[in-house]
């Protein structure tokens, strides 16, 4: 009896020790499907996908290892599960701001990313607010924040599953899962201007708002990215005057002039720049003249180049500016005269080569602007 009792106690202790060992085993060991992370910034929005990378390893993937449609894997609480879009833990999709996926809104946040693979070269990408569960074994449809239908594409063989960002531009990117010979692409669109302007308005109430350059940058961004021009005007006016950090400079006067030009107030813009030019460097005034040529104000551009030559005598690049001004008006003889002087004063081989090329154009009767 006593021996039986001791045997039972020893077996119980052994089981407990085994359980204890398993429960607290936390060694960091290599995996068969390595963890990976890929990120892309669009504007000021960071998008990150965290996943595991299984290998094909001569297996039949679609319809076999990854079955089509929704399936009961016989584990967890899910009655039917999609594919986890990788291996091991849940694939995670994170975005720091609200975005659009395939034209549909996805709020900022962290999501479990799953895919329903169909046999007809289509698929459904699911974004679940449950991002911490293991794989898709605990998938619950009611937790989906977004579902989008996509078309898959055939690609050259990819041995290890990978996510990547393709076709990245200023406001969008295409994210794609690539494995075996199948690609799952979905387009991400970011309202960059709205996000940046919201961030600017917030920062102007904090430490960043206590310096002039912040207000200049804000106005310039709004001007060049489809922001509210009246709001931009308020920001640049604050940089110019009325605040403890304000200072009238060529740069902020030029920004104000460009806002006025975009509002169609050309006379006011010209008046502002006439006041600004004495504050500008030879290069700033030269740049203003080139902007006028681009805007079609050729006569005014020549006036600006002439002013620059008078007030910055014998400096580079005043004669190059005069050459551009005369060229814009079709006076190639005067343009050639000044471009020869510019070639002598050019400070480096790169500018000398550019001038030489433009000189040949002028000799052929071609505008250099």
Short mmCIF file of C-alpha atoms in Angstrom, two decimals:
data_model
loop_
_atom_site.label_atom_id
_atom_site.label_comp_id
_atom_site.label_asym_id
_atom_site.label_seq_id
_atom_site.Cartn_x
_atom_site.Cartn_y
_atom_site.Cartn_z
CA UNK A 1 0.00 0.00 0.00
CA UNK A 2 2.76 2.41 1.05
CA UNK A 3 4.85 1.43 -2.00
CA UNK A 4 1.86 2.04 -4.33
CA UNK A 5 1.28 5.44 -2.74
CA UNK A 6 4.93 6.42 -3.19
CA UNK A 7 4.86 5.29 -6.83
CA UNK A 8 1.75 7.41 -7.47
CA UNK A 9 3.35 10.43 -5.84
CA UNK A 10 6.53 10.05 -7.89
CA UNK A 11 4.54 9.81 -11.14
CA UNK A 12 2.52 12.90 -10.22
CA UNK A 13 5.69 14.82 -9.41
CA UNK A 14 7.25 13.75 -12.73
CA UNK A 15 4.18 14.96 -14.66
CA UNK A 16 4.26 18.29 -12.78
CA UNK A 17 7.94 18.74 -13.52
CA UNK A 18 7.41 18.03 -17.20
CA UNK A 19 4.52 20.51 -17.33
CA UNK A 20 6.58 23.10 -15.49
CA UNK A 21 9.46 22.63 -17.92
CA UNK A 22 7.20 23.00 -20.98
CA UNK A 23 5.33 25.97 -19.57
CA UNK A 24 8.47 27.96 -18.87
CA UNK A 25 10.61 26.89 -21.84
CA UNK A 26 11.48 30.26 -23.45
CA UNK A 27 14.59 29.50 -25.49
CA UNK A 28 14.98 31.61 -28.61
CA UNK A 29 15.55 28.95 -31.28
CA UNK A 30 15.57 29.14 -35.09
CA UNK A 31 12.31 28.41 -36.90
CA UNK A 32 11.66 26.52 -40.05
CA UNK A 33 9.55 29.44 -41.33
CA UNK A 34 11.54 32.54 -40.48
CA UNK A 35 9.89 35.68 -39.15
CA UNK A 36 10.01 38.73 -41.43
CA UNK A 37 8.89 42.33 -41.49
CA UNK A 38 8.43 44.71 -44.42
CA UNK A 39 7.54 48.40 -44.14
CA UNK A 40 6.73 51.25 -46.48
CA UNK A 41 6.26 54.94 -45.75
CA UNK A 42 3.74 56.79 -47.93
CA UNK A 43 3.78 60.48 -47.11
CA UNK A 44 4.14 60.33 -43.32
CA UNK A 45 2.13 57.10 -42.96
CA UNK A 46 4.02 53.94 -42.01
CA UNK A 47 2.58 50.62 -43.18
CA UNK A 48 4.12 47.41 -41.82
CA UNK A 49 3.46 43.72 -42.43
CA UNK A 50 4.86 41.15 -39.96
CA UNK A 51 4.72 37.51 -41.06
CA UNK A 52 6.44 34.14 -41.26
CA UNK A 53 8.01 32.77 -44.46
CA UNK A 54 7.30 29.12 -45.27
CA UNK A 55 9.08 27.45 -48.19
CA UNK A 56 7.46 25.58 -51.06
CA UNK A 57 9.84 22.65 -50.50
CA UNK A 58 8.50 20.69 -53.51
CA UNK A 59 4.98 20.68 -52.05
CA UNK A 60 1.75 21.35 -53.91
CA UNK A 61 0.59 24.62 -52.40
CA UNK A 62 -2.72 25.85 -53.80
CA UNK A 63 -5.65 23.61 -53.11
CA UNK A 64 -3.49 21.26 -51.03
CA UNK A 65 -1.21 22.80 -48.39
CA UNK A 66 -3.34 25.94 -48.64
CA UNK A 67 -6.86 24.67 -49.33
CA UNK A 68 -9.30 26.75 -51.33
CA UNK A 69 -12.10 28.63 -49.60
CA UNK A 70 -12.87 28.53 -45.87
CA UNK A 71 -11.98 25.38 -43.95
CA UNK A 72 -12.33 23.73 -40.56
CA UNK A 73 -8.80 22.87 -39.46
CA UNK A 74 -9.97 20.89 -36.43
CA UNK A 75 -8.37 23.17 -33.87
CA UNK A 76 -9.31 26.34 -32.02
CA UNK A 77 -12.74 27.91 -31.85
CA UNK A 78 -13.28 28.81 -35.51
CA UNK A 79 -15.94 26.87 -37.34
CA UNK A 80 -14.36 27.90 -40.62
CA UNK A 81 -10.99 29.55 -41.15
CA UNK A 82 -9.24 31.43 -43.96
CA UNK A 83 -5.52 31.06 -44.65
CA UNK A 84 -3.24 32.93 -42.22
CA UNK A 85 -1.28 34.42 -45.17
CA UNK A 86 1.96 32.94 -43.94
CA UNK A 87 2.95 30.44 -41.25
CA UNK A 88 3.03 30.20 -37.45
CA UNK A 89 1.40 33.21 -35.75
CA UNK A 90 -1.13 35.51 -37.28
CA UNK A 91 0.17 37.72 -40.09
CA UNK A 92 -0.09 41.31 -38.82
CA UNK A 93 -0.85 44.43 -40.87
CA UNK A 94 -0.23 47.83 -39.21
CA UNK A 95 -0.94 51.37 -40.40
CA UNK A 96 -0.30 54.59 -38.50
CA UNK A 97 -3.12 56.47 -40.25
CA UNK A 98 -6.44 55.71 -41.90
CA UNK A 99 -5.94 54.45 -45.47
CA UNK A 100 -7.88 52.84 -48.30
CA UNK A 101 -7.39 49.22 -49.35
CA UNK A 102 -8.74 48.49 -52.84
CA UNK A 103 -10.83 51.65 -52.52
CA UNK A 104 -12.31 50.82 -49.09
CA UNK A 105 -11.58 52.60 -45.80
CA UNK A 106 -9.34 50.97 -43.19
CA UNK A 107 -8.86 52.92 -39.93
CA UNK A 108 -5.43 53.36 -38.36
CA UNK A 109 -4.51 50.34 -36.26
CA UNK A 110 -3.12 46.83 -36.05
CA UNK A 111 -4.91 43.95 -37.78
CA UNK A 112 -4.73 40.23 -38.34
CA UNK A 113 -4.37 39.69 -42.09
CA UNK A 114 -5.98 36.59 -43.59
CA UNK A 115 -6.71 35.46 -47.15
CA UNK A 116 -9.43 33.29 -48.62
CA UNK A 117 -7.87 31.70 -51.70
CA UNK A 118 -10.29 30.78 -54.49
CA UNK A 119 -9.76 28.29 -57.30
CA UNK A 120 -10.67 30.81 -60.03
CA UNK A 121 -7.66 33.15 -59.59
CA UNK A 122 -9.50 35.43 -57.20
CA UNK A 123 -9.12 35.89 -53.46
CA UNK A 124 -10.53 37.82 -50.53
CA UNK A 125 -8.21 39.70 -48.16
CA UNK A 126 -9.51 40.01 -44.60
CA UNK A 127 -8.41 42.53 -41.97
CA UNK A 128 -9.43 41.40 -38.47
CA UNK A 129 -9.23 43.48 -35.30
CA UNK A 130 -8.05 40.26 -33.60
CA UNK A 131 -4.35 40.46 -34.40
CA UNK A 132 -3.01 38.44 -31.47
CA UNK A 133 -4.47 34.97 -32.06
CA UNK A 134 -2.36 32.09 -33.35
CA UNK A 135 -2.89 31.68 -37.07
CA UNK A 136 -6.51 31.52 -38.22
CA UNK A 137 -7.66 28.89 -35.73
CA UNK A 138 -9.62 31.45 -33.73
CA UNK A 139 -10.95 33.46 -36.69
CA UNK A 140 -14.31 35.11 -36.05
CA UNK A 141 -16.05 36.84 -39.02
CA UNK A 142 -17.65 39.45 -36.76
CA UNK A 143 -14.16 40.73 -35.89
CA UNK A 144 -13.40 41.67 -39.51
CA UNK A 145 -12.95 45.40 -40.00
CA UNK A 146 -12.55 45.12 -43.77
CA UNK A 147 -12.86 42.55 -46.55
CA UNK A 148 -11.69 43.24 -50.10
CA UNK A 149 -11.91 41.10 -53.21
CA UNK A 150 -8.79 40.92 -55.39
CA UNK A 151 -7.54 39.12 -58.48
CA UNK A 152 -4.42 37.00 -58.23
CA UNK A 153 -1.62 36.95 -60.80
CA UNK A 154 0.78 34.32 -62.07
CA UNK A 155 4.45 35.07 -61.35
CA UNK A 156 7.81 33.27 -61.64
CA UNK A 157 8.50 30.77 -58.87
CA UNK A 158 9.08 32.23 -55.38
CA UNK A 159 10.44 29.57 -53.02
CA UNK A 160 9.98 31.44 -49.72
CA UNK A 161 6.76 33.35 -49.17
CA UNK A 162 7.34 37.09 -49.15
CA UNK A 163 5.37 40.31 -48.88
CA UNK A 164 6.60 43.36 -50.75
CA UNK A 165 5.50 46.84 -51.79
CA UNK A 166 5.38 47.58 -55.52
CA UNK A 167 4.38 50.60 -57.63
CA UNK A 168 5.09 53.07 -54.84
CA UNK A 169 4.30 56.71 -55.58
CA UNK A 170 3.57 59.85 -53.55
CA UNK A 171 0.10 58.73 -52.47
CA UNK A 172 -0.16 54.96 -52.93
CA UNK A 173 1.52 51.59 -53.20
CA UNK A 174 0.60 48.04 -54.12
CA UNK A 175 1.29 45.48 -51.39
CA UNK A 176 1.55 41.89 -52.55
CA UNK A 177 2.01 38.43 -51.11
CA UNK A 178 4.14 36.29 -53.43
CA UNK A 179 4.53 32.54 -53.08
CA UNK A 180 5.10 29.62 -55.41
CA UNK A 181 3.73 31.01 -58.70
CA UNK A 182 0.89 33.10 -57.33
CA UNK A 183 0.74 36.77 -56.37
CA UNK A 184 -1.94 38.41 -54.20
CA UNK A 185 -1.75 42.19 -54.85
CA UNK A 186 -3.88 44.85 -53.15
CA UNK A 187 -3.65 48.60 -53.65
CA UNK A 188 -3.12 50.93 -50.70
CA UNK A 189 -4.10 54.60 -51.04
CA UNK A 190 -3.14 57.25 -48.50
CA UNK A 191 -4.74 60.74 -48.22
CA UNK A 192 -1.29 62.25 -47.76
CA UNK A 193 -2.22 65.94 -47.95
CA UNK A 194 -5.05 65.62 -45.41
CA UNK A 195 -2.87 63.61 -43.01
CA UNK A 196 0.08 66.01 -43.27
CA UNK A 197 -2.07 69.11 -42.85
CA UNK A 198 -3.77 67.59 -39.79
CA UNK A 199 -0.33 66.85 -38.36
CA UNK A 200 0.83 70.39 -39.15
CA UNK A 201 -2.15 71.97 -37.38
CA UNK A 202 -1.44 69.85 -34.31
CA UNK A 203 2.27 70.64 -34.24
CA UNK A 204 1.66 74.36 -34.57
CA UNK A 205 0.09 74.24 -31.13
CA UNK A 206 3.22 72.65 -29.69
CA UNK A 207 6.94 73.44 -29.61
CA UNK A 208 7.27 73.35 -33.38
CA UNK A 209 4.89 76.29 -33.66
CA UNK A 210 7.29 78.64 -31.89
CA UNK A 211 9.57 79.23 -34.85
CA UNK A 212 9.11 81.01 -38.14
CA UNK A 213 10.33 78.18 -40.36
CA UNK A 214 7.45 75.92 -39.26
CA UNK A 215 4.90 78.42 -40.55
CA UNK A 216 6.80 78.88 -43.80
CA UNK A 217 7.02 75.12 -44.36
CA UNK A 218 3.33 74.70 -43.58
CA UNK A 219 2.28 77.40 -46.04
CA UNK A 220 4.59 76.04 -48.73
CA UNK A 221 3.28 72.49 -48.29
CA UNK A 222 -0.35 73.61 -48.53
CA UNK A 223 0.47 75.72 -51.60
CA UNK A 224 2.15 72.86 -53.46
CA UNK A 225 -0.14 69.99 -52.41
CA UNK A 226 -3.69 71.21 -52.94
CA UNK A 227 -4.25 72.65 -49.46
CA UNK A 228 -6.53 75.54 -48.55
CA UNK A 229 -4.91 78.69 -49.96
CA UNK A 230 -6.55 80.97 -47.40
CA UNK A 231 -5.16 78.82 -44.61
CA UNK A 232 -1.76 78.89 -46.31
CA UNK A 233 -1.96 82.67 -46.55
CA UNK A 234 -2.70 82.94 -42.83
CA UNK A 235 0.35 80.81 -42.05
CA UNK A 236 2.73 82.79 -44.27
CA UNK A 237 1.42 86.12 -42.97
CA UNK A 238 2.22 84.93 -39.42
CA UNK A 239 5.77 84.11 -40.53
CA UNK A 240 6.19 87.57 -42.08
CA UNK A 241 4.74 89.77 -39.32
CA UNK A 242 2.72 89.97 -36.12
CA UNK A 243 4.33 87.22 -34.03
CA UNK A 244 7.38 87.21 -31.77
CA UNK A 245 9.12 84.84 -34.20
CA UNK A 246 8.12 86.74 -37.36
CA UNK A 247 10.71 88.09 -39.79
CA UNK A 248 10.22 89.34 -43.32
CA UNK A 249 12.56 87.45 -45.66
CA UNK A 250 12.89 86.85 -49.37
CA UNK A 251 11.82 83.25 -48.85
CA UNK A 252 8.54 83.91 -47.04
CA UNK A 253 7.68 86.85 -49.29
CA UNK A 254 8.24 84.57 -52.30
CA UNK A 255 5.90 81.95 -50.81
CA UNK A 256 3.25 84.62 -50.28
CA UNK A 257 3.67 85.81 -53.87
CA UNK A 258 3.19 82.27 -55.20
CA UNK A 259 0.01 81.89 -53.14
CA UNK A 260 -1.27 85.16 -54.61
CA UNK A 261 -0.37 83.97 -58.11
CA UNK A 262 -2.28 80.75 -57.56
CA UNK A 263 -5.26 82.83 -56.42
CA UNK A 264 -5.02 84.78 -59.66
CA UNK A 265 -3.83 87.99 -57.97
CA UNK A 266 -0.90 88.66 -60.27
CA UNK A 267 -0.50 92.39 -59.60
CA UNK A 268 -0.36 91.82 -55.83
CA UNK A 269 2.18 89.04 -56.32
CA UNK A 270 4.40 91.32 -58.42
CA UNK A 271 4.25 94.07 -55.78
CA UNK A 272 5.28 91.60 -53.07
CA UNK A 273 8.25 90.37 -55.11
CA UNK A 274 9.39 93.88 -56.00
CA UNK A 275 9.65 94.45 -52.25
CA UNK A 276 11.35 91.09 -51.69
CA UNK A 277 14.09 91.26 -54.32
CA UNK A 278 16.45 93.57 -52.35
CA UNK A 279 16.39 90.95 -49.57
CA UNK A 280 17.31 88.11 -51.91
CA UNK A 281 20.64 86.62 -52.86
CA UNK A 282 21.80 86.59 -56.45
CA UNK A 283 20.66 82.97 -56.72
CA UNK A 284 17.24 83.62 -55.18
CA UNK A 285 16.54 86.44 -57.62
CA UNK A 286 17.80 84.29 -60.50
CA UNK A 287 15.38 81.53 -59.43
CA UNK A 288 12.52 84.04 -59.32
CA UNK A 289 13.29 85.09 -62.89
CA UNK A 290 13.18 81.49 -64.05
CA UNK A 291 9.82 81.00 -62.30
CA UNK A 292 8.45 83.98 -64.23
CA UNK A 293 9.57 82.46 -67.53
CA UNK A 294 7.85 79.19 -66.59
CA UNK A 295 4.70 81.18 -65.79
CA UNK A 296 4.81 82.86 -69.21
CA UNK A 297 5.74 86.32 -67.86
CA UNK A 298 8.73 86.75 -70.15
CA UNK A 299 8.97 90.55 -70.13
CA UNK A 300 8.84 90.67 -66.34
CA UNK A 301 11.45 87.89 -66.19
CA UNK A 302 13.91 89.95 -68.25
CA UNK A 303 13.32 92.92 -65.93
CA UNK A 304 14.19 90.72 -62.96
CA UNK A 305 17.36 89.40 -64.61
CA UNK A 306 18.38 92.97 -65.48
CA UNK A 307 17.76 94.06 -61.88
CA UNK A 308 19.90 91.15 -60.67
CA UNK A 309 22.75 92.12 -63.00
CA UNK A 310 22.62 95.74 -61.83
CA UNK A 311 22.50 94.93 -58.11
CA UNK A 312 24.91 91.97 -58.13
CA UNK A 313 27.46 93.19 -60.63
CA UNK A 314 29.83 90.70 -62.23
CA UNK A 315 28.54 87.81 -60.10
CA UNK A 316 27.69 84.33 -61.25
CA UNK A 317 25.00 83.67 -62.56
CA UNK A 318 23.64 87.12 -63.58
CA UNK A 319 24.69 86.85 -67.24
CA UNK A 320 23.28 83.35 -67.48
CA UNK A 321 19.99 84.84 -66.29
CA UNK A 322 20.18 87.59 -68.91
CA UNK A 323 20.83 84.94 -71.56
CA UNK A 324 17.70 83.09 -70.45
CA UNK A 325 15.67 86.29 -70.37
CA UNK A 326 16.65 87.38 -73.89
CA UNK A 327 16.25 83.83 -75.19
CA UNK A 328 12.69 83.68 -73.83
CA UNK A 329 11.88 86.79 -75.89
CA UNK A 330 13.56 85.41 -79.01
CA UNK A 331 16.52 87.83 -78.96
CA UNK A 332 19.17 85.18 -79.54
CA UNK A 333 21.92 87.65 -80.49
CA UNK A 334 21.76 89.32 -77.05
CA UNK A 335 21.38 85.90 -75.40
CA UNK A 336 24.59 84.63 -77.05
CA UNK A 337 26.47 87.74 -75.92
CA UNK A 338 25.57 87.12 -72.27
CA UNK A 339 25.95 83.35 -72.31
CA UNK A 340 29.56 83.77 -73.46
CA UNK A 341 30.22 85.93 -70.39
CA UNK A 342 28.42 83.35 -68.22
CA UNK A 343 30.66 80.59 -69.59
CA UNK A 344 33.76 82.51 -68.48
CA UNK A 345 32.36 82.98 -64.95
CA UNK A 346 30.90 79.49 -64.47
CA UNK A 347 32.38 78.10 -61.24
CA UNK A 348 32.61 74.42 -62.15
CA UNK A 349 32.80 72.01 -65.12
CA UNK A 350 29.17 70.92 -64.71
CA UNK A 351 27.85 74.45 -65.22
CA UNK A 352 30.36 75.11 -68.01
CA UNK A 353 29.14 72.00 -69.86
CA UNK A 354 25.49 73.01 -69.44
CA UNK A 355 26.27 76.50 -70.74
CA UNK A 356 28.16 75.10 -73.73
CA UNK A 357 25.16 72.94 -74.63
CA UNK A 358 22.80 75.92 -74.35
CA UNK A 359 25.13 78.09 -76.42
CA UNK A 360 24.84 75.63 -79.30
CA UNK A 361 21.05 75.76 -79.01
CA UNK A 362 21.09 79.55 -79.17
CA UNK A 363 23.31 79.47 -82.26
CA UNK A 364 20.71 77.19 -83.85
CA UNK A 365 17.94 79.63 -82.93
CA UNK A 366 16.45 77.46 -80.17
CA UNK A 367 15.14 78.79 -76.87
CA UNK A 368 17.20 77.51 -73.91
CA UNK A 369 14.36 77.70 -71.37
#
